[in-house]
Amino acid sequence: MNVLRFSDLCDQGLARGRRVFIRADLNVPQDDAGAITEDTRIRASVPCIQLALAGGAAVMVTSHLGRPTEGAFKPQDSLAPVARRLAELLGRPVALKSDWVDGVDVQPGEVVLLENCRLNKGEKKNDPALAQKMAALCDIFVHDAFGTAHRAEASTYGIAQYAKAACAGPLLAAEIDAITKALANPKRPLVAIVAGSKVSTKLSILEALARNVDQLIVGGGIANTFLLAAGLPIGKSLAEADRVGQAKAVIAAMQARGAGVPIPTDVVVAKTFAADAIATVKAAADVADDDLILDIGPQTAATLAAQLKAAGTIVWNGPVGVFEFDAFGHGTETIARAIAESDAFSIAGGGDTLAAIAKYGIEDDIGYISTGGGAFLEVLEGKTLPAFEILQQRAQG
Ligand code: ADP
Ligand code: MG
């Protein structure tokens, strides 16, 4: 993907003395008193800010936080706690500026945080007048918020249209590189695992991947719908009978390309959906009317693990079982460890997928863990994200 990179501009000395506007994702979780409970996103935004400061720029940073009402400030919408945490991490003062759209006073070597950008009227609708004012604040616009890359808002899209220069920050660039490596120029075989609870939420992902991948592995509730499509019994398991036709179409699309969608041969069932339910391994054909399929069986997991170890590239979204209950986590753990041990380049994303990666402690053995939940899923759907589109357009002229 051809986009301008902020690190290149800094290397060439082009940020020196310039006004740089960074759109970061500092949308951290907070408790009722406003204290930050988890600061990963703030820490992840530090390298871009440091790059700008080391490059001699006057640095403005903004982000959204929560879901404020545009034009109606409430104290809980303030980035003040974020400014304090950022100052600690950078080891320098970070002043918070409110009402910043018409002008920001900042000198080279300084960094200021611009109050919650979703408080500005017209932000969500990508109002051109607002975007032009924001663009006028800077010489260089840096998009470093992958989590919002699937949205076209004034501080993520319009500003990139009108700013003198628009480029990708290091966090966004890393996502672009990983996505290109996994989906645009993958080392084959490219194996995708699409699992999780519901087929309906991931149908467009399955359809898009069926056009590109060499093997499409399904798991979790999604696999149950595919078992149903294959005419197998699933008892009381989570499945979407109204999606069987679409599941069959995905299988047909893969078969037309000489590939397939492996259906679990064995499963782990329980009589109730509970952490202490008794787990029983069964052949997929033997599932009883009162059974709930809560995981793939050991034979299926071992077969899939062998395929993953032989892959050139792996794309993973979704746990293959109810991994939150240890008795039904073996399938997900086996898959996770196979991905970790595989020589393939792997990319993983999704809220629960990240929780599974953390549970099995394999963070360091995944090629790239995507930080943007919704944005990552849209990439898998084959969509061109607005952020990528506008940055490519700006790189051309
Ligand atoms: P992600 O957030 O990674 O995209 P999803 O939200 O689609 O993943 O799905 C994750 C959820 O799916 C987990 O909470 C898990 O317990 C559930 N799940 C997986 N397999 C099953 C199953 N067989 N039956 C019911 N729920 C399942
Ligand atoms: Mg989820």
Short mmCIF file of C-alpha atoms and ligand atoms in Angstrom, two decimals:
data_model
loop_
_atom_site.label_atom_id
_atom_site.label_comp_id
_atom_site.label_asym_id
_atom_site.label_seq_id
_atom_site.Cartn_x
_atom_site.Cartn_y
_atom_site.Cartn_z
CA MET A 1 0.00 0.00 0.00
CA ASN A 2 1.52 3.26 -1.09
CA VAL A 3 1.12 5.81 1.69
CA LEU A 4 3.45 8.49 2.99
CA ARG A 5 5.05 7.45 6.28
CA PHE A 6 5.70 9.89 9.10
CA SER A 7 8.91 8.08 10.04
CA ASP A 8 10.27 8.75 6.51
CA LEU A 9 9.36 12.44 6.72
CA CYS A 10 11.16 12.66 10.08
CA ASP A 11 14.22 10.83 8.70
CA GLN A 12 14.38 13.38 5.90
CA GLY A 13 14.21 16.24 8.43
CA LEU A 14 10.88 17.38 7.00
CA ALA A 15 9.17 17.67 10.41
CA ARG A 16 11.71 20.14 11.82
CA GLY A 17 9.99 23.35 12.92
CA ARG A 18 6.71 22.10 11.44
CA ARG A 19 3.31 21.94 13.08
CA VAL A 20 2.32 18.29 13.30
CA PHE A 21 -1.25 17.16 14.08
CA ILE A 22 -1.46 13.53 15.29
CA ARG A 23 -4.82 11.73 15.34
CA ALA A 24 -4.22 9.04 17.95
CA ASP A 25 -6.51 6.50 19.58
CA LEU A 26 -6.42 7.34 23.28
CA ASN A 27 -9.89 5.96 23.96
CA VAL A 28 -9.02 4.09 27.16
CA PRO A 29 -11.39 2.40 29.62
CA GLN A 30 -12.08 4.37 32.83
CA ASP A 31 -13.77 3.55 36.14
CA ASP A 32 -16.73 5.54 37.52
CA ALA A 33 -14.37 8.06 39.11
CA GLY A 34 -12.65 8.64 35.74
CA ALA A 35 -9.42 6.82 36.61
CA ILE A 36 -7.81 4.98 33.68
CA THR A 37 -8.13 1.22 34.22
CA GLU A 38 -6.03 0.09 31.24
CA ASP A 39 -3.53 2.30 29.37
CA THR A 40 -2.35 0.12 26.44
CA ARG A 41 -3.62 2.59 23.86
CA ILE A 42 -1.84 5.54 25.48
CA ARG A 43 1.44 3.58 25.61
CA ALA A 44 0.96 2.50 21.99
CA SER A 45 0.61 6.16 20.94
CA VAL A 46 3.88 7.27 22.57
CA PRO A 47 6.30 6.22 19.75
CA CYS A 48 4.60 8.50 17.21
CA ILE A 49 4.68 11.47 19.60
CA GLN A 50 8.33 10.82 20.42
CA LEU A 51 9.15 10.59 16.72
CA ALA A 52 7.55 14.00 16.18
CA LEU A 53 9.36 15.58 19.14
CA ALA A 54 12.71 14.07 18.15
CA GLY A 55 12.08 15.36 14.64
CA GLY A 56 11.82 18.91 15.98
CA ALA A 57 8.09 19.42 15.42
CA ALA A 58 5.48 21.43 17.31
CA VAL A 59 3.18 18.58 18.28
CA MET A 60 -0.62 18.54 18.62
CA VAL A 61 -2.32 15.27 19.55
CA THR A 62 -6.02 14.52 19.69
CA SER A 63 -8.32 11.52 20.13
CA HIS A 64 -11.90 10.69 20.87
CA LEU A 65 -12.83 9.35 24.31
CA GLY A 66 -16.14 7.62 24.98
CA ARG A 67 -19.28 8.77 23.21
CA PRO A 68 -19.76 12.47 23.93
CA THR A 69 -22.49 14.65 22.44
CA GLU A 70 -21.01 17.06 19.91
CA GLY A 71 -21.03 20.63 21.18
CA ALA A 72 -22.05 19.67 24.75
CA PHE A 73 -19.00 19.26 27.02
CA LYS A 74 -19.42 17.11 30.12
CA PRO A 75 -16.51 16.64 32.58
CA GLN A 76 -16.49 12.84 32.05
CA ASP A 77 -15.71 13.42 28.33
CA SER A 78 -12.45 15.20 29.11
CA LEU A 79 -9.06 13.89 28.06
CA ALA A 80 -7.60 15.38 31.29
CA PRO A 81 -6.73 11.95 32.83
CA VAL A 82 -5.15 10.96 29.51
CA ALA A 83 -3.06 14.17 29.47
CA ARG A 84 -1.74 13.33 32.94
CA ARG A 85 -0.86 9.73 32.00
CA LEU A 86 0.74 10.84 28.73
CA ALA A 87 2.86 13.40 30.61
CA GLU A 88 4.09 10.62 32.94
CA LEU A 89 4.95 8.33 30.02
CA LEU A 90 6.72 11.09 28.05
CA GLY A 91 8.40 12.56 31.12
CA ARG A 92 7.42 16.09 30.09
CA PRO A 93 4.43 18.41 30.54
CA VAL A 94 1.41 17.86 28.31
CA ALA A 95 -1.00 20.82 28.39
CA LEU A 96 -4.65 20.09 27.57
CA LYS A 97 -6.28 22.62 25.19
CA SER A 98 -10.03 23.01 24.91
CA ASP A 99 -11.85 24.97 22.16
CA TRP A 100 -8.87 24.44 19.90
CA VAL A 101 -10.41 24.39 16.43
CA ASP A 102 -9.72 28.08 15.66
CA GLY A 103 -6.10 28.10 16.79
CA VAL A 104 -3.51 26.30 18.92
CA ASP A 105 -0.47 27.91 20.50
CA VAL A 106 2.37 25.36 20.49
CA GLN A 107 6.12 25.69 19.90
CA PRO A 108 8.59 23.25 18.31
CA GLY A 109 9.72 20.76 20.97
CA GLU A 110 6.38 21.02 22.80
CA VAL A 111 3.44 18.64 22.84
CA VAL A 112 -0.14 19.64 23.59
CA LEU A 113 -3.22 17.44 23.83
CA LEU A 114 -6.32 18.77 22.10
CA GLU A 115 -9.54 18.02 24.00
CA ASN A 116 -11.79 15.12 22.89
CA CYS A 117 -12.25 15.60 19.14
CA ARG A 118 -15.76 14.15 19.20
CA LEU A 119 -16.90 17.25 21.12
CA ASN A 120 -16.51 19.30 17.93
CA LYS A 121 -19.72 19.85 16.00
CA GLY A 122 -19.46 18.11 12.64
CA GLU A 123 -16.76 15.60 13.67
CA LYS A 124 -18.76 12.42 13.08
CA LYS A 125 -20.35 13.69 9.85
CA ASN A 126 -16.93 14.68 8.49
CA ASP A 127 -18.08 18.29 8.06
CA PRO A 128 -15.77 19.93 5.47
CA ALA A 129 -15.72 23.32 7.26
CA LEU A 130 -14.53 21.67 10.49
CA ALA A 131 -12.01 19.49 8.63
CA GLN A 132 -10.58 22.55 6.83
CA LYS A 133 -10.14 24.42 10.11
CA MET A 134 -8.33 21.44 11.63
CA ALA A 135 -6.15 21.09 8.54
CA ALA A 136 -5.21 24.78 8.83
CA LEU A 137 -3.76 24.13 12.29
CA CYS A 138 -0.92 22.02 10.90
CA ASP A 139 1.68 21.46 8.19
CA ILE A 140 1.58 17.67 8.51
CA PHE A 141 -1.38 15.47 9.47
CA VAL A 142 -0.44 12.09 10.94
CA HIS A 143 -3.05 9.32 11.15
CA ASP A 144 -1.99 6.90 13.88
CA ALA A 145 -5.40 5.59 15.03
CA PHE A 146 -6.06 2.23 13.36
CA GLY A 147 -9.06 1.66 15.64
CA THR A 148 -10.88 4.47 13.79
CA ALA A 149 -9.46 3.71 10.31
CA HIS A 150 -12.83 2.31 9.21
CA ARG A 151 -14.60 5.61 9.93
CA ALA A 152 -14.54 8.76 7.83
CA GLU A 153 -14.74 11.60 10.35
CA ALA A 154 -13.39 15.15 10.29
CA SER A 155 -10.28 14.30 12.38
CA THR A 156 -9.61 11.01 10.54
CA TYR A 157 -10.58 11.69 6.92
CA GLY A 158 -11.48 15.32 6.11
CA ILE A 159 -8.32 16.68 7.72
CA ALA A 160 -6.27 14.22 5.62
CA GLN A 161 -7.93 15.63 2.49
CA TYR A 162 -7.15 19.27 3.26
CA ALA A 163 -3.86 19.22 5.23
CA LYS A 164 -0.70 20.30 3.37
CA ALA A 165 0.65 16.76 3.88
CA ALA A 166 -1.03 13.62 5.22
CA CYS A 167 0.78 10.46 6.31
CA ALA A 168 0.57 7.29 8.39
CA GLY A 169 2.03 7.20 11.90
CA PRO A 170 4.08 4.18 13.04
CA LEU A 171 1.11 2.33 14.59
CA LEU A 172 -1.06 2.70 11.49
CA ALA A 173 1.91 1.85 9.24
CA ALA A 174 2.53 -1.37 11.21
CA GLU A 175 -1.11 -2.40 10.70
CA ILE A 176 -0.89 -1.59 6.98
CA ASP A 177 2.29 -3.66 6.65
CA ALA A 178 0.89 -6.66 8.53
CA ILE A 179 -2.37 -6.61 6.59
CA THR A 180 -0.54 -6.35 3.25
CA LYS A 181 1.77 -9.21 4.21
CA ALA A 182 -1.14 -11.43 5.29
CA LEU A 183 -3.79 -10.69 2.69
CA ALA A 184 -2.38 -8.87 -0.34
CA ASN A 185 0.94 -10.72 -0.81
CA PRO A 186 0.65 -13.80 1.41
CA LYS A 187 3.12 -16.62 1.48
CA ARG A 188 0.98 -19.65 0.55
CA PRO A 189 -0.75 -21.69 1.74
CA LEU A 190 -2.85 -18.96 3.32
CA VAL A 191 -5.01 -20.46 6.07
CA ALA A 192 -7.79 -18.50 7.78
CA ILE A 193 -9.60 -19.44 10.97
CA VAL A 194 -12.95 -17.78 11.37
CA ALA A 195 -14.65 -18.80 14.59
CA GLY A 196 -16.61 -17.29 17.45
CA SER A 197 -20.24 -17.23 18.29
CA LYS A 198 -22.38 -16.30 15.30
CA VAL A 199 -22.15 -16.87 11.56
CA SER A 200 -24.39 -13.88 10.84
CA THR A 201 -21.85 -11.39 12.23
CA LYS A 202 -19.05 -12.86 10.12
CA LEU A 203 -20.71 -13.92 6.88
CA SER A 204 -19.15 -11.17 4.81
CA ILE A 205 -15.74 -12.15 6.23
CA LEU A 206 -16.29 -15.81 5.30
CA GLU A 207 -17.43 -14.83 1.80
CA ALA A 208 -14.48 -12.49 1.22
CA LEU A 209 -11.91 -14.96 2.57
CA ALA A 210 -13.40 -17.81 0.51
CA ARG A 211 -12.20 -15.87 -2.57
CA ASN A 212 -8.61 -15.61 -1.32
CA VAL A 213 -7.53 -18.26 1.19
CA ASP A 214 -6.29 -21.80 0.51
CA GLN A 215 -7.96 -23.26 3.60
CA LEU A 216 -10.89 -21.85 5.53
CA ILE A 217 -11.21 -23.28 9.03
CA VAL A 218 -14.43 -22.63 10.92
CA GLY A 219 -14.94 -23.13 14.64
CA GLY A 220 -17.20 -22.25 17.57
CA GLY A 221 -20.85 -21.47 16.98
CA ILE A 222 -19.95 -20.78 13.34
CA ALA A 223 -18.82 -24.40 12.90
CA ASN A 224 -22.16 -25.55 14.34
CA THR A 225 -23.98 -23.85 11.47
CA PHE A 226 -21.59 -25.56 9.02
CA LEU A 227 -22.24 -28.94 10.75
CA LEU A 228 -25.95 -28.26 10.21
CA ALA A 229 -25.23 -27.45 6.55
CA ALA A 230 -23.44 -30.81 6.26
CA GLY A 231 -26.55 -32.56 7.61
CA LEU A 232 -25.00 -33.47 10.97
CA PRO A 233 -26.90 -33.41 14.29
CA ILE A 234 -26.08 -30.48 16.62
CA GLY A 235 -28.64 -30.95 19.43
CA LYS A 236 -29.29 -27.70 21.32
CA SER A 237 -26.03 -26.06 20.19
CA LEU A 238 -25.77 -22.39 19.28
CA ALA A 239 -26.34 -22.18 15.53
CA GLU A 240 -28.26 -20.10 13.01
CA ALA A 241 -30.50 -22.36 10.95
CA ASP A 242 -31.50 -19.42 8.71
CA ARG A 243 -27.85 -19.08 7.62
CA VAL A 244 -27.38 -22.66 6.42
CA GLY A 245 -27.88 -21.61 2.79
CA GLN A 246 -25.10 -19.03 3.07
CA ALA A 247 -22.83 -21.55 4.80
CA LYS A 248 -23.40 -23.96 1.90
CA ALA A 249 -22.51 -21.17 -0.54
CA VAL A 250 -19.21 -20.58 1.28
CA ILE A 251 -18.43 -24.33 1.12
CA ALA A 252 -19.27 -24.33 -2.61
CA ALA A 253 -17.06 -21.28 -3.24
CA MET A 254 -14.11 -23.01 -1.56
CA GLN A 255 -14.77 -26.29 -3.41
CA ALA A 256 -14.87 -24.43 -6.74
CA ARG A 257 -11.30 -23.35 -6.00
CA GLY A 258 -10.23 -26.93 -5.25
CA ALA A 259 -10.23 -26.32 -1.49
CA GLY A 260 -12.74 -26.97 1.24
CA VAL A 261 -14.06 -26.03 4.63
CA PRO A 262 -13.07 -28.80 7.06
CA ILE A 263 -16.07 -29.78 9.22
CA PRO A 264 -15.22 -30.96 12.77
CA THR A 265 -15.08 -34.78 12.99
CA ASP A 266 -15.33 -34.81 16.77
CA VAL A 267 -16.68 -32.32 19.30
CA VAL A 268 -16.84 -31.65 23.05
CA VAL A 269 -20.39 -31.52 24.35
CA ALA A 270 -22.16 -30.70 27.63
CA LYS A 271 -25.75 -30.85 28.87
CA THR A 272 -25.67 -27.30 30.25
CA PHE A 273 -23.84 -24.07 29.38
CA ALA A 274 -21.76 -23.75 32.55
CA ALA A 275 -18.13 -23.63 33.68
CA ASP A 276 -18.62 -26.80 35.77
CA ALA A 277 -20.63 -28.76 33.18
CA ILE A 278 -19.28 -32.24 32.44
CA ALA A 279 -17.35 -32.23 29.16
CA THR A 280 -17.79 -35.30 26.91
CA VAL A 281 -15.90 -35.96 23.67
CA LYS A 282 -18.07 -37.41 20.88
CA ALA A 283 -17.87 -38.11 17.16
CA ALA A 284 -19.68 -35.30 15.35
CA ALA A 285 -22.21 -37.83 14.04
CA ASP A 286 -23.16 -38.93 17.58
CA VAL A 287 -24.34 -35.62 19.05
CA ALA A 288 -27.58 -36.17 21.01
CA ASP A 289 -30.72 -34.03 20.96
CA ASP A 290 -29.98 -32.56 24.40
CA ASP A 291 -26.25 -31.93 23.76
CA LEU A 292 -24.59 -28.51 23.47
CA ILE A 293 -21.42 -28.48 21.35
CA LEU A 294 -19.03 -26.19 23.24
CA ASP A 295 -15.67 -27.02 21.64
CA ILE A 296 -14.02 -28.89 18.77
CA GLY A 297 -12.79 -32.38 19.72
CA PRO A 298 -9.13 -33.44 20.16
CA GLN A 299 -8.97 -35.27 16.81
CA THR A 300 -10.27 -32.21 14.93
CA ALA A 301 -7.94 -29.91 16.89
CA ALA A 302 -4.92 -32.11 16.05
CA THR A 303 -5.81 -32.17 12.32
CA LEU A 304 -6.25 -28.39 12.23
CA ALA A 305 -3.03 -27.86 14.23
CA ALA A 306 -1.12 -29.87 11.58
CA GLN A 307 -2.60 -27.69 8.81
CA LEU A 308 -1.64 -24.53 10.71
CA LYS A 309 1.91 -25.73 11.22
CA ALA A 310 2.25 -26.29 7.45
CA ALA A 311 0.79 -22.87 6.55
CA GLY A 312 2.73 -20.00 4.97
CA THR A 313 0.37 -17.37 6.37
CA ILE A 314 -2.34 -17.56 9.04
CA VAL A 315 -5.21 -15.16 9.66
CA TRP A 316 -7.04 -15.78 12.94
CA ASN A 317 -10.31 -14.35 14.18
CA GLY A 318 -12.45 -16.08 16.76
CA PRO A 319 -12.07 -18.74 19.47
CA VAL A 320 -13.13 -22.25 18.35
CA GLY A 321 -14.91 -23.04 21.61
CA VAL A 322 -16.20 -21.53 24.84
CA PHE A 323 -12.61 -21.01 26.00
CA GLU A 324 -13.77 -18.91 28.96
CA PHE A 325 -14.67 -22.28 30.58
CA ASP A 326 -11.42 -24.28 30.97
CA ALA A 327 -13.12 -27.61 30.18
CA PHE A 328 -14.07 -26.23 26.76
CA GLY A 329 -10.86 -24.34 26.04
CA HIS A 330 -8.69 -27.20 24.77
CA GLY A 331 -9.58 -26.65 21.11
CA THR A 332 -8.77 -22.94 21.24
CA GLU A 333 -5.59 -23.63 23.23
CA THR A 334 -4.43 -26.27 20.70
CA ILE A 335 -5.09 -23.89 17.80
CA ALA A 336 -3.37 -21.02 19.63
CA ARG A 337 -0.27 -23.11 20.37
CA ALA A 338 -0.15 -24.41 16.78
CA ILE A 339 -0.21 -20.83 15.47
CA ALA A 340 2.49 -19.86 17.97
CA GLU A 341 4.69 -22.78 16.90
CA SER A 342 4.08 -22.42 13.16
CA ASP A 343 6.73 -20.77 10.97
CA ALA A 344 3.88 -19.02 9.15
CA PHE A 345 3.42 -15.26 9.36
CA SER A 346 0.33 -14.89 11.55
CA ILE A 347 -2.05 -12.02 12.13
CA ALA A 348 -4.82 -12.13 14.74
CA GLY A 349 -7.57 -9.77 15.79
CA GLY A 350 -10.94 -9.53 17.53
CA GLY A 351 -11.86 -8.78 21.12
CA ASP A 352 -12.30 -12.36 22.31
CA THR A 353 -9.43 -13.64 20.16
CA LEU A 354 -7.10 -11.21 21.95
CA ALA A 355 -8.46 -12.47 25.29
CA ALA A 356 -7.67 -16.06 24.22
CA ILE A 357 -4.15 -15.06 23.12
CA ALA A 358 -3.61 -13.46 26.53
CA LYS A 359 -5.08 -16.46 28.38
CA TYR A 360 -2.64 -18.86 26.69
CA GLY A 361 0.27 -16.39 26.90
CA ILE A 362 1.28 -16.55 23.23
CA GLU A 363 1.38 -12.78 22.52
CA ASP A 364 5.06 -12.87 21.59
CA ASP A 365 4.63 -15.72 19.10
CA ILE A 366 1.99 -14.11 16.89
CA GLY A 367 3.35 -12.21 13.89
CA TYR A 368 1.02 -9.29 14.40
CA ILE A 369 -1.84 -8.66 16.82
CA SER A 370 -4.21 -6.09 15.41
CA THR A 371 -5.27 -3.32 17.79
CA GLY A 372 -8.43 -2.33 15.95
CA GLY A 373 -11.40 -4.66 16.52
CA GLY A 374 -13.99 -3.29 14.10
CA ALA A 375 -11.40 -1.96 11.65
CA PHE A 376 -9.63 -5.35 11.52
CA LEU A 377 -12.89 -7.18 10.82
CA GLU A 378 -13.66 -4.74 7.96
CA VAL A 379 -10.23 -5.43 6.48
CA LEU A 380 -11.04 -9.16 6.56
CA GLU A 381 -14.31 -8.34 4.78
CA GLY A 382 -12.17 -7.08 1.92
CA LYS A 383 -13.19 -3.44 2.40
CA THR A 384 -10.77 -0.61 1.73
CA LEU A 385 -10.72 1.41 4.93
CA PRO A 386 -11.35 5.16 4.47
CA ALA A 387 -8.06 5.99 6.22
CA PHE A 388 -6.07 3.82 3.81
CA GLU A 389 -7.97 5.18 0.81
CA ILE A 390 -7.35 8.88 1.60
CA LEU A 391 -3.70 8.38 2.61
CA GLN A 392 -3.02 6.50 -0.64
CA GLN A 393 -4.76 9.24 -2.61
CA ARG A 394 -2.64 11.91 -0.90
CA ALA A 395 0.55 9.92 -1.52
CA GLN A 396 -0.13 10.03 -5.25
CA GLY A 397 -0.23 13.76 -5.58
P1 ADP B 1 -14.05 -12.15 18.45
O1 ADP B 1 -14.43 -11.17 19.53
O2 ADP B 1 -12.63 -12.63 18.63
O3 ADP B 1 -14.33 -11.64 17.07
P2 ADP B 1 -16.58 -13.55 18.74
O4 ADP B 1 -17.11 -12.41 19.53
O5 ADP B 1 -17.16 -13.76 17.39
O6 ADP B 1 -14.98 -13.47 18.65
O7 ADP B 1 -16.85 -14.92 19.50
C1 ADP B 1 -16.29 -15.22 20.76
C2 ADP B 1 -17.29 -15.92 21.65
O8 ADP B 1 -17.78 -17.09 21.01
C3 ADP B 1 -16.64 -16.38 22.92
O9 ADP B 1 -17.24 -15.70 24.01
C4 ADP B 1 -16.94 -17.88 22.99
O10 ADP B 1 -17.33 -18.32 24.27
C5 ADP B 1 -18.08 -18.03 22.00
N1 ADP B 1 -18.16 -19.40 21.47
C6 ADP B 1 -17.18 -20.09 20.85
N2 ADP B 1 -17.60 -21.33 20.55
C7 ADP B 1 -18.87 -21.44 20.98
C8 ADP B 1 -19.85 -22.50 20.97
N3 ADP B 1 -19.57 -23.67 20.44
N4 ADP B 1 -21.06 -22.24 21.51
C9 ADP B 1 -21.33 -21.03 22.06
N5 ADP B 1 -20.46 -19.99 22.09
C10 ADP B 1 -19.24 -20.20 21.56
MG MG B 2 -16.27 -10.70 20.46
#
